[in-house]
CSV table of C-alpha atoms in Angstrom, one decimal:
chain,number,residue,atom,x,y,z
A,51,UNK,CA,20.4,7.5,-19.4
A,52,UNK,CA,20.8,7.7,-15.6
A,53,UNK,CA,18.4,10.6,-15.1
A,54,UNK,CA,15.7,8.8,-17.1
A,55,UNK,CA,15.9,5.9,-14.7
A,56,UNK,CA,15.8,8.0,-11.8
A,57,UNK,CA,12.7,9.8,-13.1
A,58,UNK,CA,11.1,6.3,-13.8
A,59,UNK,CA,11.8,5.4,-10.2
A,60,UNK,CA,10.4,8.4,-8.7
A,61,UNK,CA,7.2,8.2,-10.9
A,62,UNK,CA,6.8,4.5,-9.8
A,63,UNK,CA,7.3,5.5,-6.2
A,64,UNK,CA,4.6,8.2,-6.5
A,65,UNK,CA,2.4,5.7,-8.1
A,66,UNK,CA,2.9,3.3,-5.0
A,67,UNK,CA,2.2,6.1,-2.5
A,68,UNK,CA,-1.0,6.9,-4.3
A,69,UNK,CA,-1.9,3.2,-4.3
A,70,UNK,CA,-1.3,3.1,-0.6
A,71,UNK,CA,-3.6,6.0,-0.1
A,72,UNK,CA,-6.3,4.7,-2.5
A,73,UNK,CA,-6.0,1.2,-1.0
A,74,UNK,CA,-6.6,2.6,2.4
A,75,UNK,CA,-9.9,4.6,1.4
A,76,UNK,CA,-11.4,2.2,-1.1
A,77,UNK,CA,-11.1,-1.1,0.7
A,78,UNK,CA,-12.7,0.3,4.0
A,79,UNK,CA,-9.3,0.7,6.0
A,80,UNK,CA,-8.5,3.7,7.9
A,81,UNK,CA,-5.1,5.4,7.6
A,82,UNK,CA,-3.7,2.6,9.6
A,83,UNK,CA,-4.6,-0.1,7.0
A,84,UNK,CA,-2.7,-0.8,3.8
A,85,UNK,CA,-4.6,-3.1,1.6
A,86,UNK,CA,-2.3,-3.8,-1.4
A,87,UNK,CA,-3.6,-7.5,-2.2
A,88,UNK,CA,-3.7,-8.8,-5.7
A,89,UNK,CA,-2.0,-5.7,-7.1
A,90,UNK,CA,0.6,-8.0,-9.2
A,91,UNK,CA,3.4,-6.4,-7.0
A,92,UNK,CA,6.8,-8.2,-7.8
A,93,UNK,CA,10.2,-8.4,-6.3
A,94,UNK,CA,11.4,-5.6,-8.7
A,95,UNK,CA,8.6,-3.1,-7.4
A,96,UNK,CA,9.2,-3.8,-3.8
A,97,UNK,CA,11.9,-1.1,-3.4
A,98,UNK,CA,9.5,1.7,-4.5
A,99,UNK,CA,6.7,0.1,-2.6
A,100,UNK,CA,8.7,-0.1,0.6
A,101,UNK,CA,9.7,3.6,0.2
A,102,UNK,CA,6.1,4.5,-0.3
A,103,UNK,CA,5.3,2.6,2.8
A,104,UNK,CA,7.9,4.4,4.9
A,105,UNK,CA,6.4,7.8,3.8
A,106,UNK,CA,3.3,6.8,6.0
A,107,UNK,CA,4.6,5.6,9.5
A,108,UNK,CA,1.1,4.8,10.9
A,109,UNK,CA,0.3,1.7,9.1
A,110,UNK,CA,-0.8,-1.1,11.6
A,111,UNK,CA,-2.1,-3.6,9.1
A,112,UNK,CA,-0.3,-4.4,5.9
A,113,UNK,CA,-2.0,-6.8,3.4
A,114,UNK,CA,0.2,-7.8,0.7
A,115,UNK,CA,-1.5,-11.1,-0.2
A,116,UNK,CA,-1.9,-12.5,-3.7
A,117,UNK,CA,0.9,-10.7,-5.3
A,118,UNK,CA,4.1,-12.1,-6.9
A,119,UNK,CA,6.5,-11.4,-4.1
A,120,UNK,CA,9.5,-13.6,-3.7
A,121,UNK,CA,12.4,-13.9,-1.4
A,122,UNK,CA,14.1,-11.0,-2.9
A,123,UNK,CA,11.2,-8.9,-2.3
A,124,UNK,CA,10.8,-10.0,1.3
A,125,UNK,CA,14.4,-9.1,2.0
A,126,UNK,CA,13.9,-5.5,0.6
A,127,UNK,CA,10.4,-5.2,2.6
A,128,UNK,CA,12.4,-6.3,5.8
A,129,UNK,CA,15.2,-3.9,5.1
A,130,UNK,CA,13.4,-0.9,4.0
A,131,UNK,CA,10.2,-1.1,6.0
A,132,UNK,CA,9.7,-3.8,8.6
A,133,UNK,CA,13.0,-2.9,10.5
A,134,UNK,CA,12.0,0.7,10.8
A,135,UNK,CA,8.2,0.3,11.5
A,136,UNK,CA,7.3,0.2,15.1
A,137,UNK,CA,3.5,0.3,14.7
A,138,UNK,CA,2.8,-2.8,12.5
A,139,UNK,CA,0.7,-5.4,14.2
A,140,UNK,CA,-0.6,-7.3,11.2
A,141,UNK,CA,1.2,-8.7,8.1
A,142,UNK,CA,-0.5,-10.7,5.4
A,143,UNK,CA,1.7,-12.1,2.9
A,144,UNK,CA,-0.7,-14.9,1.9
A,145,UNK,CA,-0.4,-16.5,-1.6
A,146,UNK,CA,3.1,-15.1,-2.7
A,147,UNK,CA,6.1,-17.0,-3.5
A,148,UNK,CA,8.7,-16.1,-0.8
A,149,UNK,CA,10.0,-19.8,-0.6
A,150,UNK,CA,12.5,-21.1,1.9
A,151,UNK,CA,14.8,-18.2,1.4
A,152,UNK,CA,12.2,-15.6,2.2
A,153,UNK,CA,11.1,-17.9,5.3
A,154,UNK,CA,14.8,-17.8,6.4
A,155,UNK,CA,14.9,-14.0,6.0
A,156,UNK,CA,11.8,-13.4,8.1
A,157,UNK,CA,13.0,-15.8,10.7
A,158,UNK,CA,16.3,-13.7,10.9
A,159,UNK,CA,14.2,-10.7,11.2
A,160,UNK,CA,12.2,-12.0,14.1
A,161,UNK,CA,15.2,-13.2,15.6
A,162,UNK,CA,17.0,-9.9,15.7
A,163,UNK,CA,13.8,-7.9,16.4
A,164,UNK,CA,12.1,-10.0,19.0
A,165,UNK,CA,10.1,-7.1,20.3
A,166,UNK,CA,8.4,-6.2,17.1
A,167,UNK,CA,4.6,-5.3,17.5
A,168,UNK,CA,3.7,-7.8,14.9
A,169,UNK,CA,0.7,-10.1,16.4
A,170,UNK,CA,-0.6,-11.7,13.2
A,171,UNK,CA,1.6,-13.2,10.4
A,172,UNK,CA,-0.1,-14.9,7.6
A,173,UNK,CA,2.2,-17.0,5.3
A,174,UNK,CA,-0.3,-19.2,3.9
A,175,UNK,CA,0.6,-20.5,0.4
A,176,UNK,CA,4.2,-19.3,0.1
A,177,UNK,CA,6.2,-22.5,-0.8
A,178,UNK,CA,8.1,-22.3,2.4
A,179,UNK,CA,8.6,-26.2,2.6
A,180,UNK,CA,10.4,-27.7,5.9
A,181,UNK,CA,13.4,-25.5,5.5
A,182,UNK,CA,11.9,-22.1,5.1
A,183,UNK,CA,9.2,-22.9,8.0
A,184,UNK,CA,11.7,-24.3,10.3
A,185,UNK,CA,13.8,-21.2,10.0
A,186,UNK,CA,11.1,-18.9,10.4
A,187,UNK,CA,9.9,-20.6,13.7
A,188,UNK,CA,13.4,-20.8,15.1
A,189,UNK,CA,13.5,-16.9,14.7
A,190,UNK,CA,10.1,-16.7,16.4
A,191,UNK,CA,11.1,-18.7,19.5
A,192,UNK,CA,12.1,-15.6,21.4
A,193,UNK,CA,9.4,-13.1,19.9
A,194,UNK,CA,7.2,-11.8,22.5
A,195,UNK,CA,4.3,-10.6,20.4
A,196,UNK,CA,3.2,-13.0,17.6
A,197,UNK,CA,-0.1,-14.7,18.6
A,198,UNK,CA,-1.3,-16.1,15.2
A,199,UNK,CA,0.8,-17.7,12.6
A,200,UNK,CA,-0.6,-19.1,9.5
A,201,UNK,CA,1.6,-21.6,7.7
A,202,UNK,CA,-1.1,-23.4,5.9
A,203,UNK,CA,-0.5,-25.0,2.4
A,204,UNK,CA,3.3,-24.5,2.4
A,205,UNK,CA,4.3,-28.2,1.7
A,206,UNK,CA,5.6,-28.8,5.2
A,207,UNK,CA,6.1,-32.4,6.0
A,208,UNK,CA,5.2,-34.4,9.1
A,209,UNK,CA,8.8,-34.2,10.3
A,210,UNK,CA,8.8,-30.5,9.7
A,211,UNK,CA,5.7,-29.9,11.6
A,212,UNK,CA,7.0,-31.8,14.6
A,213,UNK,CA,10.2,-29.5,14.5
A,214,UNK,CA,7.9,-26.4,13.9
A,215,UNK,CA,5.7,-27.3,17.0
A,216,UNK,CA,8.8,-28.1,19.1
A,217,UNK,CA,10.1,-24.7,18.2
A,218,UNK,CA,6.9,-22.8,19.0
A,219,UNK,CA,6.3,-24.7,22.2
A,220,UNK,CA,9.2,-22.6,23.6
A,221,UNK,CA,7.4,-19.4,22.6
A,222,UNK,CA,5.2,-17.7,25.1
A,223,UNK,CA,3.0,-15.6,22.9
A,224,UNK,CA,1.7,-18.0,20.2
A,225,UNK,CA,-2.0,-18.7,20.7
A,226,UNK,CA,-2.9,-19.9,17.2
A,227,UNK,CA,-0.9,-22.0,14.6
A,228,UNK,CA,-2.6,-23.0,11.5
A,229,UNK,CA,-1.1,-25.7,9.4
A,230,UNK,CA,-4.0,-27.0,7.3
A,231,UNK,CA,-3.4,-28.1,3.6
A,232,UNK,CA,0.1,-29.5,4.4
A,233,UNK,CA,0.8,-33.2,3.7
A,234,UNK,CA,-0.5,-35.4,6.3
A,235,UNK,CA,-2.5,-32.7,8.1
A,236,UNK,CA,-6.1,-33.7,8.0
A,237,UNK,CA,-5.5,-35.2,4.6
A,238,UNK,CA,-3.9,-32.0,3.5
A,239,UNK,CA,-7.3,-30.4,3.1
A,240,UNK,CA,-8.8,-29.0,6.3
A,241,UNK,CA,-7.5,-26.4,8.5
A,242,UNK,CA,-5.6,-27.3,11.8
A,243,UNK,CA,-5.3,-25.0,14.8
A,244,UNK,CA,-2.9,-25.8,17.6
């Protein structure tokens, strides 16, 4: 029944709103920090989570690391939260599965929103590959705020890294680029900072 589905959706949204509030308090964050790491959040739940995040427009740091977010979930996060949030300075999406399509979507977001306030973007372990990482950095070329970008352990080849570095050399705000754990970067084991 349609109304049963609506009730389920609203109940899930309220659960996420409570999760945001509890995550802020329990994990030592103020109202400006939303710690939602390792909560098993999937693409299907990103719609409700994004609505819950919208209800608190003061979030400056968002930690969604260690969840089950794929390209579909990233696209929802962009549309429903990132495009409307003017306060976010840190976004941690570490250890999800956004893949090349998620990398492309984020690249397009940064290209169209080059004055976003995001300074730190952690995409460590997201299966971006060359295609996703290159598309992301092409979108970041004109961005004026990103200072720290973590692309560690994303299966980026040496050729991909050369393209990424070429793209980011045109960017004036990048201060740190992390590429450790990719093939041919310190044996794919150690961190690298450019």
